[in-house]
Amino acid sequence: MNMPFSMTGMGRASGEIHEPPVKFEVEIKSYNHRFLEVSVKCPNLLLPFEEDIRKYVQKRVSRGHIVVVIQQNREIAACNIELDKALVRAYMKAVEELKKEFKIKGMIDINTLLSVPGLIKFSQPPLESEDIFNEFKPILERAMDSFISMKKKEGENIAAEIRNSIKVIEKNIHDVESLIPERNDDYKKRLLELLQDYRKELNEERFYQELFYTVDRTDVTEECKRLFSHLSLFKEALNKEKHPGRKLNFLLQEMQREANTCSVKANFLKISKAVIQIKEEIEKIREQVQNIE
């Protein structure tokens, strides 16, 4: 038996790559969404692989708004430091001209020189980004496994709640079916009582024609059969399909339509009470199905 996955969940994982030595924290969250939408927030080091990360998530999830947040514990330090000698010479020449032309005394110190923008240049050697991503992938996979595990557990809880509601609906449909003969007898009895005062004028054949017409117009046998049929398909999808969310939503609409028709045609208090219970349970299931992939 397949268990449906909840559309919401969260998973985390952390790990360190060796070259360069950086620790990554990965967090994956999901929210209800009609379709599949994946947002990735990652550090510059992994920006070239943002699309690869998105495709990896799309392979394992079918619906929901998925947010992947990746953080690293430090920026990669620059390793090369270069002095712009041409700029130093130009700066010193300008200082000497300034002193000579405007008769200014004094010496320039090292702190003043280091504050000149662009005098010292920092650069980073090119990193083998493909290797970095390959080292990072197991961390992403662990976060995804944790995320899927939580979605599965929540999906199991949702499925259990839905199955309880299905049992209540099935019981009430059986009750409706068993109440139909009683409803017909009650209707006949009430009609006869109403016509007692007019018995002399009563055309018995016409009376039964009207009675049969009314009973047929208010018969809910077919609606009960269709409700059972929709329930059977619903249970099959819930138990066998990996991502049944959309199908379950469609079947719920059909069940709601049959329950509404029953409600209109019932014309009998006991049947109306059972139909109200059916509609309440359908509504409970609808709320749960919104959280299923």
PDB file of C-alpha atoms in Angstrom:
ATOM      1  CA  MET A   1       0.000   0.000   0.000  1.00  0.00           C
ATOM      2  CA  ASN A   2       1.374   3.408  -0.996  1.00  0.00           C
ATOM      3  CA  MET A   3       1.123   6.223   1.486  1.00  0.00           C
ATOM      4  CA  PRO A   4       0.429   9.748   0.232  1.00  0.00           C
ATOM      5  CA  PHE A   5       2.960  12.456   0.948  1.00  0.00           C
ATOM      6  CA  SER A   6       1.990  15.608   2.788  1.00  0.00           C
ATOM      7  CA  MET A   7       2.547  18.761   0.778  1.00  0.00           C
ATOM      8  CA  THR A   8       4.214  20.442   3.755  1.00  0.00           C
ATOM      9  CA  GLY A   9       7.434  19.383   5.459  1.00  0.00           C
ATOM     10  CA  MET A  10      10.902  20.427   6.495  1.00  0.00           C
ATOM     11  CA  GLY A  11      14.341  18.819   6.361  1.00  0.00           C
ATOM     12  CA  ARG A  12      17.827  19.911   7.394  1.00  0.00           C
ATOM     13  CA  ALA A  13      21.373  18.637   6.961  1.00  0.00           C
ATOM     14  CA  SER A  14      24.865  20.022   7.370  1.00  0.00           C
ATOM     15  CA  GLY A  15      28.302  18.906   6.276  1.00  0.00           C
ATOM     16  CA  GLU A  16      31.749  20.099   5.327  1.00  0.00           C
ATOM     17  CA  ILE A  17      33.594  19.892   2.066  1.00  0.00           C
ATOM     18  CA  HIS A  18      37.387  19.645   2.096  1.00  0.00           C
ATOM     19  CA  GLU A  19      38.600  21.789  -0.772  1.00  0.00           C
ATOM     20  CA  PRO A  20      38.115  24.572   0.069  1.00  0.00           C
ATOM     21  CA  PRO A  21      37.201  23.715   3.699  1.00  0.00           C
ATOM     22  CA  VAL A  22      33.668  25.102   4.013  1.00  0.00           C
ATOM     23  CA  LYS A  23      30.736  23.942   6.116  1.00  0.00           C
ATOM     24  CA  PHE A  24      27.271  24.060   4.487  1.00  0.00           C
ATOM     25  CA  GLU A  25      23.851  24.135   6.167  1.00  0.00           C
ATOM     26  CA  VAL A  26      20.927  23.085   3.979  1.00  0.00           C
ATOM     27  CA  GLU A  27      17.289  23.637   4.941  1.00  0.00           C
ATOM     28  CA  ILE A  28      14.346  22.565   2.767  1.00  0.00           C
ATOM     29  CA  LYS A  29      10.763  23.658   3.538  1.00  0.00           C
ATOM     30  CA  SER A  30       7.544  23.275   1.595  1.00  0.00           C
ATOM     31  CA  TYR A  31       4.144  24.962   1.619  1.00  0.00           C
ATOM     32  CA  ASN A  32       0.827  24.154  -0.038  1.00  0.00           C
ATOM     33  CA  HIS A  33       0.695  25.134  -3.694  1.00  0.00           C
ATOM     34  CA  ARG A  34      -1.467  24.124  -6.617  1.00  0.00           C
ATOM     35  CA  PHE A  35       1.595  23.344  -8.759  1.00  0.00           C
ATOM     36  CA  LEU A  36       5.301  22.727  -8.160  1.00  0.00           C
ATOM     37  CA  GLU A  37       7.449  25.803  -7.545  1.00  0.00           C
ATOM     38  CA  VAL A  38      11.053  25.579  -6.323  1.00  0.00           C
ATOM     39  CA  SER A  39      12.970  28.562  -4.898  1.00  0.00           C
ATOM     40  CA  VAL A  40      16.718  28.217  -4.251  1.00  0.00           C
ATOM     41  CA  LYS A  41      18.756  30.628  -2.130  1.00  0.00           C
ATOM     42  CA  CYS A  42      22.428  29.698  -2.183  1.00  0.00           C
ATOM     43  CA  PRO A  43      25.847  31.346  -1.630  1.00  0.00           C
ATOM     44  CA  ASN A  44      27.918  32.632  -4.534  1.00  0.00           C
ATOM     45  CA  LEU A  45      30.059  29.513  -4.443  1.00  0.00           C
ATOM     46  CA  LEU A  46      27.083  27.388  -5.578  1.00  0.00           C
ATOM     47  CA  LEU A  47      25.340  29.907  -7.835  1.00  0.00           C
ATOM     48  CA  PRO A  48      26.523  28.152 -11.044  1.00  0.00           C
ATOM     49  CA  PHE A  49      24.604  25.060  -9.842  1.00  0.00           C
ATOM     50  CA  GLU A  50      21.343  26.691  -8.800  1.00  0.00           C
ATOM     51  CA  GLU A  51      19.486  25.112 -11.721  1.00  0.00           C
ATOM     52  CA  ASP A  52      20.975  21.664 -10.949  1.00  0.00           C
ATOM     53  CA  ILE A  53      19.707  21.961  -7.363  1.00  0.00           C
ATOM     54  CA  ARG A  54      16.244  22.976  -8.608  1.00  0.00           C
ATOM     55  CA  LYS A  55      16.076  20.012 -11.014  1.00  0.00           C
ATOM     56  CA  TYR A  56      17.173  17.605  -8.281  1.00  0.00           C
ATOM     57  CA  VAL A  57      14.283  18.774  -6.051  1.00  0.00           C
ATOM     58  CA  GLN A  58      11.802  18.560  -8.943  1.00  0.00           C
ATOM     59  CA  LYS A  59      12.704  14.896  -9.458  1.00  0.00           C
ATOM     60  CA  ARG A  60      11.597  13.984  -5.935  1.00  0.00           C
ATOM     61  CA  VAL A  61       8.606  16.266  -5.330  1.00  0.00           C
ATOM     62  CA  SER A  62       5.490  16.723  -7.471  1.00  0.00           C
ATOM     63  CA  ARG A  63       3.548  19.595  -5.830  1.00  0.00           C
ATOM     64  CA  GLY A  64       4.060  22.452  -3.391  1.00  0.00           C
ATOM     65  CA  HIS A  65       6.124  25.605  -3.015  1.00  0.00           C
ATOM     66  CA  ILE A  66       9.572  24.327  -2.065  1.00  0.00           C
ATOM     67  CA  VAL A  67      12.153  26.667  -0.545  1.00  0.00           C
ATOM     68  CA  VAL A  68      15.789  25.504  -0.426  1.00  0.00           C
ATOM     69  CA  VAL A  69      18.109  27.674   1.683  1.00  0.00           C
ATOM     70  CA  ILE A  70      21.856  26.925   1.633  1.00  0.00           C
ATOM     71  CA  GLN A  71      24.279  28.733   3.904  1.00  0.00           C
ATOM     72  CA  GLN A  72      28.053  28.419   4.257  1.00  0.00           C
ATOM     73  CA  ASN A  73      29.950  29.149   7.457  1.00  0.00           C
ATOM     74  CA  ARG A  74      32.497  31.493   5.884  1.00  0.00           C
ATOM     75  CA  GLU A  75      33.458  33.212   2.683  1.00  0.00           C
ATOM     76  CA  ILE A  76      36.399  31.826   0.786  1.00  0.00           C
ATOM     77  CA  ALA A  77      39.376  34.006   1.760  1.00  0.00           C
ATOM     78  CA  ALA A  78      41.386  35.701  -0.918  1.00  0.00           C
ATOM     79  CA  CYS A  79      44.847  34.198  -1.288  1.00  0.00           C
ATOM     80  CA  ASN A  80      46.650  36.599  -3.662  1.00  0.00           C
ATOM     81  CA  ILE A  81      47.576  40.160  -2.632  1.00  0.00           C
ATOM     82  CA  GLU A  82      48.956  42.531  -5.234  1.00  0.00           C
ATOM     83  CA  LEU A  83      50.311  46.077  -4.950  1.00  0.00           C
ATOM     84  CA  ASP A  84      49.422  48.542  -7.681  1.00  0.00           C
ATOM     85  CA  LYS A  85      52.864  50.110  -8.045  1.00  0.00           C
ATOM     86  CA  ALA A  86      51.863  52.432 -10.867  1.00  0.00           C
ATOM     87  CA  LEU A  87      49.163  53.901  -8.648  1.00  0.00           C
ATOM     88  CA  VAL A  88      51.687  54.394  -5.797  1.00  0.00           C
ATOM     89  CA  ARG A  89      54.065  56.244  -8.081  1.00  0.00           C
ATOM     90  CA  ALA A  90      51.317  58.462  -9.467  1.00  0.00           C
ATOM     91  CA  TYR A  91      50.082  59.207  -5.955  1.00  0.00           C
ATOM     92  CA  MET A  92      53.578  60.098  -4.644  1.00  0.00           C
ATOM     93  CA  LYS A  93      54.215  62.334  -7.664  1.00  0.00           C
ATOM     94  CA  ALA A  94      50.972  64.173  -7.022  1.00  0.00           C
ATOM     95  CA  VAL A  95      51.943  64.649  -3.353  1.00  0.00           C
ATOM     96  CA  GLU A  96      55.344  66.116  -4.262  1.00  0.00           C
ATOM     97  CA  GLU A  97      53.754  68.515  -6.758  1.00  0.00           C
ATOM     98  CA  LEU A  98      51.244  69.561  -4.116  1.00  0.00           C
ATOM     99  CA  LYS A  99      53.963  70.282  -1.553  1.00  0.00           C
ATOM    100  CA  LYS A 100      56.108  72.203  -4.071  1.00  0.00           C
ATOM    101  CA  GLU A 101      53.378  74.336  -5.601  1.00  0.00           C
ATOM    102  CA  PHE A 102      51.588  75.268  -2.393  1.00  0.00           C
ATOM    103  CA  LYS A 103      54.608  75.301  -0.047  1.00  0.00           C
ATOM    104  CA  ILE A 104      53.244  72.556   2.206  1.00  0.00           C
ATOM    105  CA  LYS A 105      55.555  70.724   4.612  1.00  0.00           C
ATOM    106  CA  GLY A 106      55.314  67.244   6.108  1.00  0.00           C
ATOM    107  CA  MET A 107      55.772  63.556   5.250  1.00  0.00           C
ATOM    108  CA  ILE A 108      53.215  61.028   4.053  1.00  0.00           C
ATOM    109  CA  ASP A 109      53.049  57.834   6.176  1.00  0.00           C
ATOM    110  CA  ILE A 110      52.168  54.221   5.404  1.00  0.00           C
ATOM    111  CA  ASN A 111      48.673  54.445   6.917  1.00  0.00           C
ATOM    112  CA  THR A 112      47.779  57.249   4.537  1.00  0.00           C
ATOM    113  CA  LEU A 113      49.049  55.242   1.602  1.00  0.00           C
ATOM    114  CA  LEU A 114      47.105  52.097   2.593  1.00  0.00           C
ATOM    115  CA  SER A 115      43.905  54.119   2.726  1.00  0.00           C
ATOM    116  CA  VAL A 116      44.172  54.975  -0.970  1.00  0.00           C
ATOM    117  CA  PRO A 117      41.401  53.018  -2.767  1.00  0.00           C
ATOM    118  CA  GLY A 118      42.707  50.317  -5.122  1.00  0.00           C
ATOM    119  CA  LEU A 119      46.313  50.471  -3.928  1.00  0.00           C
ATOM    120  CA  ILE A 120      46.155  46.909  -2.594  1.00  0.00           C
ATOM    121  CA  LYS A 121      44.339  44.336  -4.747  1.00  0.00           C
ATOM    122  CA  PHE A 122      42.985  41.030  -3.426  1.00  0.00           C
ATOM    123  CA  SER A 123      42.262  38.147  -5.754  1.00  0.00           C
ATOM    124  CA  GLN A 124      41.201  34.520  -5.463  1.00  0.00           C
ATOM    125  CA  PRO A 125      42.572  31.689  -7.597  1.00  0.00           C
ATOM    126  CA  PRO A 126      39.919  30.001  -9.761  1.00  0.00           C
ATOM    127  CA  LEU A 127      38.216  27.144  -7.897  1.00  0.00           C
ATOM    128  CA  GLU A 128      37.221  23.867  -9.462  1.00  0.00           C
ATOM    129  CA  SER A 129      33.507  24.558  -8.940  1.00  0.00           C
ATOM    130  CA  GLU A 130      32.378  21.208 -10.391  1.00  0.00           C
ATOM    131  CA  ASP A 131      34.392  19.407  -7.716  1.00  0.00           C
ATOM    132  CA  ILE A 132      32.905  21.645  -5.028  1.00  0.00           C
ATOM    133  CA  PHE A 133      29.371  20.828  -6.173  1.00  0.00           C
ATOM    134  CA  ASN A 134      30.130  17.099  -6.285  1.00  0.00           C
ATOM    135  CA  GLU A 135      31.339  17.301  -2.675  1.00  0.00           C
ATOM    136  CA  PHE A 136      28.271  19.317  -1.714  1.00  0.00           C
ATOM    137  CA  LYS A 137      25.680  16.976  -3.294  1.00  0.00           C
ATOM    138  CA  PRO A 138      25.624  14.372  -0.454  1.00  0.00           C
ATOM    139  CA  ILE A 139      24.714  17.166   2.002  1.00  0.00           C
ATOM    140  CA  LEU A 140      21.825  18.222  -0.242  1.00  0.00           C
ATOM    141  CA  GLU A 141      20.687  14.587  -0.560  1.00  0.00           C
ATOM    142  CA  ARG A 142      20.651  14.107   3.219  1.00  0.00           C
ATOM    143  CA  ALA A 143      18.560  17.261   3.657  1.00  0.00           C
ATOM    144  CA  MET A 144      16.168  16.014   0.963  1.00  0.00           C
ATOM    145  CA  ASP A 145      15.884  12.559   2.588  1.00  0.00           C
ATOM    146  CA  SER A 146      15.030  14.222   5.892  1.00  0.00           C
ATOM    147  CA  PHE A 147      12.480  16.460   4.133  1.00  0.00           C
ATOM    148  CA  ILE A 148      10.819  13.504   2.314  1.00  0.00           C
ATOM    149  CA  SER A 149      10.743  11.463   5.544  1.00  0.00           C
ATOM    150  CA  MET A 150       8.790  14.202   7.342  1.00  0.00           C
ATOM    151  CA  LYS A 151       6.383  14.575   4.411  1.00  0.00           C
ATOM    152  CA  LYS A 152       5.769  10.824   4.471  1.00  0.00           C
ATOM    153  CA  LYS A 153       5.027  10.743   8.219  1.00  0.00           C
ATOM    154  CA  GLU A 154       2.601  13.643   7.907  1.00  0.00           C
ATOM    155  CA  GLY A 155       1.057  11.949   4.865  1.00  0.00           C
ATOM    156  CA  GLU A 156       0.420   8.796   6.924  1.00  0.00           C
ATOM    157  CA  ASN A 157      -1.372  10.833   9.604  1.00  0.00           C
ATOM    158  CA  ILE A 158      -3.500  12.586   6.990  1.00  0.00           C
ATOM    159  CA  ALA A 159      -4.407   9.276   5.326  1.00  0.00           C
ATOM    160  CA  ALA A 160      -5.482   7.821   8.703  1.00  0.00           C
ATOM    161  CA  GLU A 161      -7.798  10.797   9.315  1.00  0.00           C
ATOM    162  CA  ILE A 162      -9.272  10.469   5.829  1.00  0.00           C
ATOM    163  CA  ARG A 163      -9.918   6.734   6.275  1.00  0.00           C
ATOM    164  CA  ASN A 164     -11.840   7.437   9.486  1.00  0.00           C
ATOM    165  CA  SER A 165     -14.033   9.923   7.619  1.00  0.00           C
ATOM    166  CA  ILE A 166     -14.584   7.420   4.795  1.00  0.00           C
ATOM    167  CA  LYS A 167     -15.912   4.871   7.294  1.00  0.00           C
ATOM    168  CA  VAL A 168     -18.371   7.440   8.651  1.00  0.00           C
ATOM    169  CA  ILE A 169     -19.553   8.279   5.117  1.00  0.00           C
ATOM    170  CA  GLU A 170     -20.007   4.610   4.192  1.00  0.00           C
ATOM    171  CA  LYS A 171     -22.044   3.960   7.355  1.00  0.00           C
ATOM    172  CA  ASN A 172     -24.310   6.922   6.641  1.00  0.00           C
ATOM    173  CA  ILE A 173     -24.871   5.897   3.011  1.00  0.00           C
ATOM    174  CA  HIS A 174     -25.974   2.456   4.252  1.00  0.00           C
ATOM    175  CA  ASP A 175     -28.273   4.215   6.709  1.00  0.00           C
ATOM    176  CA  VAL A 176     -29.799   6.280   3.899  1.00  0.00           C
ATOM    177  CA  GLU A 177     -30.411   3.156   1.813  1.00  0.00           C
ATOM    178  CA  SER A 178     -32.075   1.369   4.718  1.00  0.00           C
ATOM    179  CA  LEU A 179     -34.292   4.418   5.411  1.00  0.00           C
ATOM    180  CA  ILE A 180     -35.721   4.683   1.893  1.00  0.00           C
ATOM    181  CA  PRO A 181     -38.593   2.132   2.449  1.00  0.00           C
ATOM    182  CA  GLU A 182     -39.427   3.779   5.756  1.00  0.00           C
ATOM    183  CA  ARG A 183     -39.452   7.190   4.074  1.00  0.00           C
ATOM    184  CA  ASN A 184     -41.835   5.891   1.352  1.00  0.00           C
ATOM    185  CA  ASP A 185     -44.214   4.361   3.915  1.00  0.00           C
ATOM    186  CA  ASP A 186     -44.163   7.539   5.963  1.00  0.00           C
ATOM    187  CA  TYR A 187     -44.876   9.654   2.926  1.00  0.00           C
ATOM    188  CA  LYS A 188     -47.789   7.382   1.917  1.00  0.00           C
ATOM    189  CA  LYS A 189     -49.201   7.510   5.459  1.00  0.00           C
ATOM    190  CA  ARG A 190     -49.057  11.281   5.664  1.00  0.00           C
ATOM    191  CA  LEU A 191     -50.626  11.656   2.251  1.00  0.00           C
ATOM    192  CA  LEU A 192     -53.495   9.374   3.178  1.00  0.00           C
ATOM    193  CA  GLU A 193     -54.094  11.292   6.379  1.00  0.00           C
ATOM    194  CA  LEU A 194     -54.240  14.540   4.488  1.00  0.00           C
ATOM    195  CA  LEU A 195     -56.761  13.105   2.048  1.00  0.00           C
ATOM    196  CA  GLN A 196     -59.023  11.488   4.620  1.00  0.00           C
ATOM    197  CA  ASP A 197     -61.365  14.433   4.574  1.00  0.00           C
ATOM    198  CA  TYR A 198     -61.658  14.196   0.813  1.00  0.00           C
ATOM    199  CA  ARG A 199     -61.960  10.428   0.533  1.00  0.00           C
ATOM    200  CA  LYS A 200     -65.314  10.588  -1.252  1.00  0.00           C
ATOM    201  CA  GLU A 201     -63.766  12.627  -4.010  1.00  0.00           C
ATOM    202  CA  LEU A 202     -60.558  10.579  -4.147  1.00  0.00           C
ATOM    203  CA  ASN A 203     -59.681   8.793  -7.352  1.00  0.00           C
ATOM    204  CA  GLU A 204     -57.609   5.882  -6.040  1.00  0.00           C
ATOM    205  CA  GLU A 205     -55.816   5.243  -9.337  1.00  0.00           C
ATOM    206  CA  ARG A 206     -54.847   8.885  -9.633  1.00  0.00           C
ATOM    207  CA  PHE A 207     -53.728   8.878  -6.012  1.00  0.00           C
ATOM    208  CA  TYR A 208     -51.258   6.022  -6.566  1.00  0.00           C
ATOM    209  CA  GLN A 209     -49.981   7.583  -9.785  1.00  0.00           C
ATOM    210  CA  GLU A 210     -49.139  10.748  -7.871  1.00  0.00           C
ATOM    211  CA  LEU A 211     -47.619   8.743  -5.054  1.00  0.00           C
ATOM    212  CA  PHE A 212     -45.352   6.732  -7.372  1.00  0.00           C
ATOM    213  CA  TYR A 213     -44.346   9.899  -9.204  1.00  0.00           C
ATOM    214  CA  THR A 214     -43.350  11.584  -5.954  1.00  0.00           C
ATOM    215  CA  VAL A 215     -41.526   8.528  -4.649  1.00  0.00           C
ATOM    216  CA  ASP A 216     -39.585   8.217  -7.902  1.00  0.00           C
ATOM    217  CA  ARG A 217     -38.733  11.944  -7.930  1.00  0.00           C
ATOM    218  CA  THR A 218     -37.402  11.775  -4.396  1.00  0.00           C
ATOM    219  CA  ASP A 219     -35.618   8.419  -4.729  1.00  0.00           C
ATOM    220  CA  VAL A 220     -31.922   8.643  -3.767  1.00  0.00           C
ATOM    221  CA  THR A 221     -30.953   5.041  -4.565  1.00  0.00           C
ATOM    222  CA  GLU A 222     -28.897   6.037  -7.616  1.00  0.00           C
ATOM    223  CA  GLU A 223     -27.118   8.791  -5.683  1.00  0.00           C
ATOM    224  CA  CYS A 224     -26.153   6.276  -2.995  1.00  0.00           C
ATOM    225  CA  LYS A 225     -24.753   3.885  -5.619  1.00  0.00           C
ATOM    226  CA  ARG A 226     -22.719   6.664  -7.206  1.00  0.00           C
ATOM    227  CA  LEU A 227     -21.430   7.762  -3.788  1.00  0.00           C
ATOM    228  CA  PHE A 228     -20.231   4.218  -3.129  1.00  0.00           C
ATOM    229  CA  SER A 229     -18.596   4.130  -6.573  1.00  0.00           C
ATOM    230  CA  HIS A 230     -16.770   7.437  -5.981  1.00  0.00           C
ATOM    231  CA  LEU A 231     -15.666   6.228  -2.539  1.00  0.00           C
ATOM    232  CA  SER A 232     -14.252   3.050  -4.069  1.00  0.00           C
ATOM    233  CA  LEU A 233     -12.200   5.071  -6.592  1.00  0.00           C
ATOM    234  CA  PHE A 234     -11.143   7.468  -3.829  1.00  0.00           C
ATOM    235  CA  LYS A 235      -9.828   4.640  -1.623  1.00  0.00           C
ATOM    236  CA  GLU A 236      -8.029   3.056  -4.567  1.00  0.00           C
ATOM    237  CA  ALA A 237      -6.244   6.330  -5.388  1.00  0.00           C
ATOM    238  CA  LEU A 238      -5.418   6.960  -1.719  1.00  0.00           C
ATOM    239  CA  ASN A 239      -3.967   3.468  -1.235  1.00  0.00           C
ATOM    240  CA  LYS A 240      -2.179   2.909  -4.545  1.00  0.00           C
ATOM    241  CA  GLU A 241      -1.092   6.228  -6.061  1.00  0.00           C
ATOM    242  CA  LYS A 242       2.047   8.006  -4.948  1.00  0.00           C
ATOM    243  CA  HIS A 243       0.781  11.521  -5.688  1.00  0.00           C
ATOM    244  CA  PRO A 244      -3.052  11.312  -5.654  1.00  0.00           C
ATOM    245  CA  GLY A 245      -3.824  14.892  -4.520  1.00  0.00           C
ATOM    246  CA  ARG A 246      -5.404  16.212  -7.738  1.00  0.00           C
ATOM    247  CA  LYS A 247      -7.410  13.020  -8.363  1.00  0.00           C
ATOM    248  CA  LEU A 248      -8.737  13.005  -4.798  1.00  0.00           C
ATOM    249  CA  ASN A 249      -9.824  16.625  -5.179  1.00  0.00           C
ATOM    250  CA  PHE A 250     -11.772  15.783  -8.338  1.00  0.00           C
ATOM    251  CA  LEU A 251     -13.498  12.780  -6.719  1.00  0.00           C
ATOM    252  CA  LEU A 252     -14.441  14.902  -3.709  1.00  0.00           C
ATOM    253  CA  GLN A 253     -16.223  17.337  -6.022  1.00  0.00           C
ATOM    254  CA  GLU A 254     -18.243  14.438  -7.480  1.00  0.00           C
ATOM    255  CA  MET A 255     -19.085  13.135  -4.008  1.00  0.00           C
ATOM    256  CA  GLN A 256     -20.160  16.597  -2.902  1.00  0.00           C
ATOM    257  CA  ARG A 257     -22.453  16.846  -5.949  1.00  0.00           C
ATOM    258  CA  GLU A 258     -24.164  13.516  -5.138  1.00  0.00           C
ATOM    259  CA  ALA A 259     -24.533  14.475  -1.473  1.00  0.00           C
ATOM    260  CA  ASN A 260     -26.142  17.793  -2.461  1.00  0.00           C
ATOM    261  CA  THR A 261     -28.624  15.973  -4.715  1.00  0.00           C
ATOM    262  CA  CYS A 262     -29.468  13.578  -1.864  1.00  0.00           C
ATOM    263  CA  SER A 263     -30.014  16.551   0.388  1.00  0.00           C
ATOM    264  CA  VAL A 264     -32.474  18.149  -2.046  1.00  0.00           C
ATOM    265  CA  LYS A 265     -34.383  14.930  -2.771  1.00  0.00           C
ATOM    266  CA  ALA A 266     -34.426  13.414   0.722  1.00  0.00           C
ATOM    267  CA  ASN A 267     -37.625  15.019   2.096  1.00  0.00           C
ATOM    268  CA  PHE A 268     -37.303  12.897   5.232  1.00  0.00           C
ATOM    269  CA  LEU A 269     -35.750  14.036   8.501  1.00  0.00           C
ATOM    270  CA  LYS A 270     -33.750  10.866   9.252  1.00  0.00           C
ATOM    271  CA  ILE A 271     -32.279  10.804   5.725  1.00  0.00           C
ATOM    272  CA  SER A 272     -31.495  14.524   5.918  1.00  0.00           C
ATOM    273  CA  LYS A 273     -29.559  13.978   9.157  1.00  0.00           C
ATOM    274  CA  ALA A 274     -27.501  11.186   7.560  1.00  0.00           C
ATOM    275  CA  VAL A 275     -26.799  13.331   4.473  1.00  0.00           C
ATOM    276  CA  ILE A 276     -25.653  16.237   6.655  1.00  0.00           C
ATOM    277  CA  GLN A 277     -23.209  13.871   8.356  1.00  0.00           C
ATOM    278  CA  ILE A 278     -21.956  12.735   4.927  1.00  0.00           C
ATOM    279  CA  LYS A 279     -21.403  16.353   3.825  1.00  0.00           C
ATOM    280  CA  GLU A 280     -19.579  17.204   7.049  1.00  0.00           C
ATOM    281  CA  GLU A 281     -17.174  14.315   6.543  1.00  0.00           C
ATOM    282  CA  ILE A 282     -16.621  15.255   2.883  1.00  0.00           C
ATOM    283  CA  GLU A 283     -15.670  18.746   4.049  1.00  0.00           C
ATOM    284  CA  LYS A 284     -13.238  17.292   6.601  1.00  0.00           C
ATOM    285  CA  ILE A 285     -11.637  15.178   3.873  1.00  0.00           C
ATOM    286  CA  ARG A 286     -11.418  18.203   1.567  1.00  0.00           C
ATOM    287  CA  GLU A 287      -9.386  20.097   4.173  1.00  0.00           C
ATOM    288  CA  GLN A 288      -7.041  17.131   4.581  1.00  0.00           C
ATOM    289  CA  VAL A 289      -6.650  16.554   0.823  1.00  0.00           C
ATOM    290  CA  GLN A 290      -5.426  20.143   0.383  1.00  0.00           C
ATOM    291  CA  ASN A 291      -2.255  18.975   2.177  1.00  0.00           C
ATOM    292  CA  ILE A 292      -1.603  15.939  -0.022  1.00  0.00           C
ATOM    293  CA  GLU A 293       0.778  15.957  -2.978  1.00  0.00           C
TER     294      GLU A 293
END
